[in-house]
CSV table of N, CA, C and O in Angstrom, one decimal:
chain,number,residue,atom,x,y,z
A,1,MET,N,0.9,-1.3,0.0
A,1,MET,CA,0.0,0.1,0.2
A,1,MET,C,0.9,1.1,0.1
A,1,MET,O,2.0,1.3,0.7
A,2,SER,N,0.2,2.5,-0.7
A,2,SER,CA,0.9,3.2,-0.6
A,2,SER,C,1.2,4.4,0.6
A,2,SER,O,-0.4,4.2,1.1
A,3,ASP,N,1.8,5.4,1.0
A,3,ASP,CA,1.6,6.3,2.0
A,3,ASP,C,0.7,7.2,1.6
A,3,ASP,O,-0.1,8.0,2.5
A,4,SER,N,0.2,7.6,0.5
A,4,SER,CA,-0.7,8.9,0.1
A,4,SER,C,-1.8,8.0,-0.1
A,4,SER,O,-2.5,8.6,-0.8
A,5,GLN,N,-2.4,7.4,0.5
A,5,GLN,CA,-4.1,6.6,0.1
A,5,GLN,C,-4.9,7.8,0.8
A,5,GLN,O,-4.9,8.3,2.0
A,6,GLY,N,-6.0,7.7,-0.1
A,6,GLY,CA,-6.9,9.4,0.4
A,6,GLY,C,-6.4,10.7,0.2
A,6,GLY,O,-7.2,11.3,0.1
A,7,GLU,N,-5.2,10.8,-0.1
A,7,GLU,CA,-5.0,11.9,-0.8
A,7,GLU,C,-5.1,12.7,-2.1
A,7,GLU,O,-5.0,11.7,-2.9
A,8,ALA,N,-6.0,13.5,-2.4
A,8,ALA,CA,-5.8,14.0,-4.0
A,8,ALA,C,-4.6,14.6,-4.5
A,8,ALA,O,-4.2,15.3,-3.7
A,9,THR,N,-4.2,14.5,-5.4
A,9,THR,CA,-3.4,15.0,-6.4
A,9,THR,C,-4.0,15.9,-6.6
A,9,THR,O,-4.9,16.0,-7.6
A,10,PRO,N,-3.3,17.2,-7.0
A,10,PRO,CA,-4.1,18.4,-7.6
A,10,PRO,C,-3.9,18.0,-9.2
A,10,PRO,O,-2.8,17.6,-9.5
A,11,ARG,N,-4.8,18.5,-9.5
A,11,ARG,CA,-4.7,18.7,-11.2
A,11,ARG,C,-4.5,20.0,-11.7
A,11,ARG,O,-4.7,20.9,-11.3
A,12,GLN,N,-3.4,20.4,-12.9
A,12,GLN,CA,-3.2,21.2,-13.5
A,12,GLN,C,-4.4,21.1,-14.6
A,12,GLN,O,-5.2,20.7,-14.9
A,13,ALA,N,-4.9,22.9,-14.6
A,13,ALA,CA,-5.9,23.2,-15.4
A,13,ALA,C,-5.5,22.8,-17.2
A,13,ALA,O,-4.2,22.8,-17.3
A,14,PRO,N,-6.0,22.5,-17.6
A,14,PRO,CA,-6.2,22.1,-19.3
A,14,PRO,C,-5.5,23.2,-19.9
A,14,PRO,O,-5.6,24.6,-19.8
A,15,VAL,N,-4.3,23.2,-20.8
A,15,VAL,CA,-3.6,24.0,-21.8
A,15,VAL,C,-4.6,24.6,-22.8
A,15,VAL,O,-4.9,23.8,-23.8
A,16,PRO,N,-5.3,26.0,-23.2
A,16,PRO,CA,-5.8,26.3,-24.2
A,16,PRO,C,-5.2,25.7,-25.3
A,16,PRO,O,-4.0,26.1,-25.4
A,17,ARG,N,-5.8,25.6,-26.5
A,17,ARG,CA,-5.2,25.0,-28.0
A,17,ARG,C,-4.5,26.4,-28.4
A,17,ARG,O,-3.4,26.8,-29.1
A,18,ASP,N,-5.4,28.0,-28.2
A,18,ASP,CA,-5.1,28.9,-28.5
A,18,ASP,C,-4.4,29.8,-27.5
A,18,ASP,O,-5.2,29.7,-26.3
A,19,PRO,N,-3.0,30.0,-27.7
A,19,PRO,CA,-2.4,30.4,-26.7
A,19,PRO,C,-3.2,31.9,-26.3
A,19,PRO,O,-2.8,32.5,-24.9
A,20,GLY,N,-3.8,32.5,-26.9
A,20,GLY,CA,-4.5,33.8,-26.8
A,20,GLY,C,-5.6,33.4,-25.9
A,20,GLY,O,-6.8,34.8,-25.9
A,21,ALA,N,-6.5,32.2,-25.8
A,21,ALA,CA,-8.0,32.1,-25.6
A,21,ALA,C,-8.6,33.0,-23.9
A,21,ALA,O,-9.4,33.0,-24.0
A,22,GLY,N,-7.3,33.2,-23.2
A,22,GLY,CA,-8.1,33.4,-21.9
A,22,GLY,C,-7.9,35.0,-22.1
A,22,GLY,O,-8.3,35.5,-21.0
A,23,SER,N,-7.0,35.5,-22.9
A,23,SER,CA,-7.2,37.0,-22.8
A,23,SER,C,-8.0,38.1,-23.1
A,23,SER,O,-9.2,37.4,-23.9
A,24,GLU,N,-8.1,39.1,-22.9
A,24,GLU,CA,-9.1,39.9,-22.9
A,24,GLU,C,-9.5,40.4,-24.4
A,24,GLU,O,-10.5,40.6,-24.6
A,25,LYS,N,-8.3,40.3,-25.1
A,25,LYS,CA,-8.7,40.5,-26.5
A,25,LYS,C,-9.4,39.4,-27.1
A,25,LYS,O,-10.5,39.6,-27.9
A,26,TYR,N,-9.3,38.4,-26.6
A,26,TYR,CA,-9.9,37.2,-27.3
A,26,TYR,C,-11.4,37.4,-26.8
A,26,TYR,O,-12.5,36.9,-27.6
A,27,LYS,N,-11.7,37.7,-25.3
A,27,LYS,CA,-13.1,38.0,-25.2
A,27,LYS,C,-13.9,38.7,-26.1
A,27,LYS,O,-15.1,38.8,-25.9
A,28,GLU,N,-12.9,40.2,-26.0
A,28,GLU,CA,-13.8,41.3,-26.5
A,28,GLU,C,-14.3,40.6,-27.7
A,28,GLU,O,-15.1,41.4,-28.4
A,29,ARG,N,-13.3,40.0,-28.8
A,29,ARG,CA,-13.6,39.6,-30.2
A,29,ARG,C,-15.0,39.1,-30.2
A,29,ARG,O,-15.8,39.1,-30.9
A,30,GLY,N,-14.9,37.9,-29.3
A,30,GLY,CA,-16.1,37.2,-29.1
A,30,GLY,C,-17.3,37.5,-28.8
A,30,GLY,O,-18.3,37.6,-29.5
A,31,VAL,N,-17.1,38.9,-28.0
A,31,VAL,CA,-18.4,39.4,-27.8
A,31,VAL,C,-19.2,40.0,-28.7
A,31,VAL,O,-20.1,40.4,-29.4
A,32,MET,N,-17.9,40.9,-29.4
A,32,MET,CA,-18.3,41.9,-30.6
A,32,MET,C,-18.9,40.7,-31.7
A,32,MET,O,-19.8,41.2,-32.4
A,33,LEU,N,-18.5,39.8,-32.0
A,33,LEU,CA,-18.8,38.5,-33.1
A,33,LEU,C,-20.6,38.7,-32.7
A,33,LEU,O,-21.3,38.6,-33.7
A,34,ARG,N,-20.7,37.9,-31.2
A,34,ARG,CA,-22.2,37.7,-30.9
A,34,ARG,C,-23.0,39.1,-31.1
A,34,ARG,O,-24.0,38.9,-31.9
A,35,VAL,N,-22.4,40.2,-30.8
A,35,VAL,CA,-23.5,41.5,-31.1
A,35,VAL,C,-23.9,41.5,-32.5
A,35,VAL,O,-24.6,42.0,-33.0
A,36,PHE,N,-22.5,41.5,-33.2
A,36,PHE,CA,-22.9,41.5,-34.8
A,36,PHE,C,-24.0,40.6,-35.2
A,36,PHE,O,-24.8,40.8,-35.9
A,37,VAL,N,-24.0,39.4,-35.0
A,37,VAL,CA,-24.6,38.1,-35.1
A,37,VAL,C,-26.0,38.6,-34.6
A,37,VAL,O,-27.0,38.5,-35.4
A,38,TYR,N,-26.2,38.9,-33.4
A,38,TYR,CA,-27.7,39.3,-32.9
A,38,TYR,C,-28.0,40.5,-33.6
A,38,TYR,O,-29.2,40.7,-34.1
A,39,VAL,N,-27.2,41.7,-34.2
A,39,VAL,CA,-28.0,43.1,-34.8
A,39,VAL,C,-28.2,42.3,-36.0
A,39,VAL,O,-29.5,42.8,-36.5
A,40,VAL,N,-27.5,41.8,-36.9
A,40,VAL,CA,-27.9,41.0,-38.2
A,40,VAL,C,-29.5,40.3,-38.0
A,40,VAL,O,-30.3,40.5,-38.8
A,41,ALA,N,-29.4,39.3,-37.0
A,41,ALA,CA,-30.3,38.4,-37.1
A,41,ALA,C,-31.7,39.1,-36.7
A,41,ALA,O,-33.1,39.1,-36.8
A,42,GLY,N,-31.8,40.1,-35.6
A,42,GLY,CA,-32.3,40.9,-35.2
A,42,GLY,C,-33.2,41.8,-36.5
A,42,GLY,O,-34.4,41.9,-36.5
A,43,HIS,N,-32.3,42.0,-37.6
A,43,HIS,CA,-32.7,43.2,-38.6
A,43,HIS,C,-33.4,42.4,-39.4
A,43,HIS,O,-34.4,42.5,-40.0
A,44,LEU,N,-33.1,41.0,-39.8
A,44,LEU,CA,-33.9,40.2,-40.8
A,44,LEU,C,-34.9,39.9,-39.9
A,44,LEU,O,-35.9,39.7,-40.8
A,45,PHE,N,-35.5,39.5,-38.8
A,45,PHE,CA,-36.2,39.1,-38.1
A,45,PHE,C,-37.4,40.3,-38.1
A,45,PHE,O,-38.5,40.1,-38.7
A,46,ALA,N,-36.9,41.4,-37.9
A,46,ALA,CA,-37.9,42.8,-38.2
A,46,ALA,C,-38.4,42.9,-39.6
A,46,ALA,O,-39.4,43.6,-39.9
A,47,GLY,N,-37.3,42.9,-40.6
A,47,GLY,CA,-37.6,42.8,-42.1
A,47,GLY,C,-38.8,42.2,-42.4
A,47,GLY,O,-39.6,42.1,-43.2
A,48,PHE,N,-38.6,40.8,-41.8
A,48,PHE,CA,-39.6,39.9,-42.0
A,48,PHE,C,-40.8,40.2,-41.7
A,48,PHE,O,-41.9,40.0,-42.3
A,49,LEU,N,-40.9,40.6,-40.6
A,49,LEU,CA,-42.0,41.0,-39.7
A,49,LEU,C,-42.8,42.1,-40.8
A,49,LEU,O,-44.2,42.5,-40.6
A,50,TRP,N,-41.9,43.3,-41.0
A,50,TRP,CA,-42.3,44.2,-42.1
A,50,TRP,C,-42.9,43.8,-43.0
A,50,TRP,O,-44.1,44.3,-43.7
A,51,LEU,N,-42.4,42.8,-43.6
A,51,LEU,CA,-42.6,42.2,-45.0
A,51,LEU,C,-44.2,41.5,-44.8
A,51,LEU,O,-45.1,41.9,-45.8
A,52,LEU,N,-44.5,40.7,-43.6
A,52,LEU,CA,-45.6,40.7,-43.4
A,52,LEU,C,-46.8,41.1,-43.4
A,52,LEU,O,-47.8,41.4,-43.9
A,53,PHE,N,-46.5,42.4,-42.9
A,53,PHE,CA,-47.2,43.3,-42.6
A,53,PHE,C,-47.9,44.1,-43.6
A,53,PHE,O,-49.0,44.3,-43.8
A,54,TYR,N,-46.9,44.2,-44.5
A,54,TYR,CA,-47.0,45.0,-45.9
A,54,TYR,C,-48.0,44.2,-46.8
A,54,TYR,O,-48.8,44.6,-47.7
A,55,VAL,N,-47.4,42.9,-47.1
A,55,VAL,CA,-48.1,41.5,-47.6
A,55,VAL,C,-49.8,41.9,-47.3
A,55,VAL,O,-50.5,41.8,-48.0
A,56,GLY,N,-49.9,41.7,-46.1
A,56,GLY,CA,-50.8,41.7,-45.2
A,56,GLY,C,-52.0,42.9,-45.7
A,56,GLY,O,-53.2,42.7,-45.7
A,57,ALA,N,-51.1,44.1,-45.5
A,57,ALA,CA,-51.9,45.2,-45.9
A,57,ALA,C,-52.5,45.4,-47.2
A,57,ALA,O,-53.3,46.1,-47.6
A,58,HIS,N,-51.6,44.7,-48.4
A,58,HIS,CA,-52.2,44.8,-49.7
A,58,HIS,C,-52.4,43.6,-50.2
A,58,HIS,O,-52.8,43.6,-51.5
A,59,ALA,N,-52.9,42.9,-49.2
A,59,ALA,CA,-53.5,41.8,-49.8
A,59,ALA,C,-55.1,42.3,-50.2
A,59,ALA,O,-55.9,43.1,-49.8
A,60,HIS,N,-55.6,41.3,-51.5
A,60,HIS,CA,-57.1,41.7,-51.9
A,60,HIS,C,-57.9,40.5,-50.8
A,60,HIS,O,-57.6,39.7,-51.2
A,61,LYS,N,-58.9,41.4,-50.6
A,61,LYS,CA,-59.5,40.8,-49.7
A,61,LYS,C,-61.1,40.9,-50.5
A,61,LYS,O,-61.6,41.4,-51.5
């Protein structure tokens, strides 16, 4: 038996594949990309709603 029975060995944090993965610049770039995607998706959704109202208002009844 070993003397260190029951003692947990400390684990090292996994090394990121990208050396800058934990930096502020990397996080800021991710936030900017997310904001850009949300703005584009929001405008596409708003344009689709506008199109629905336009077609509905000009429908022959």
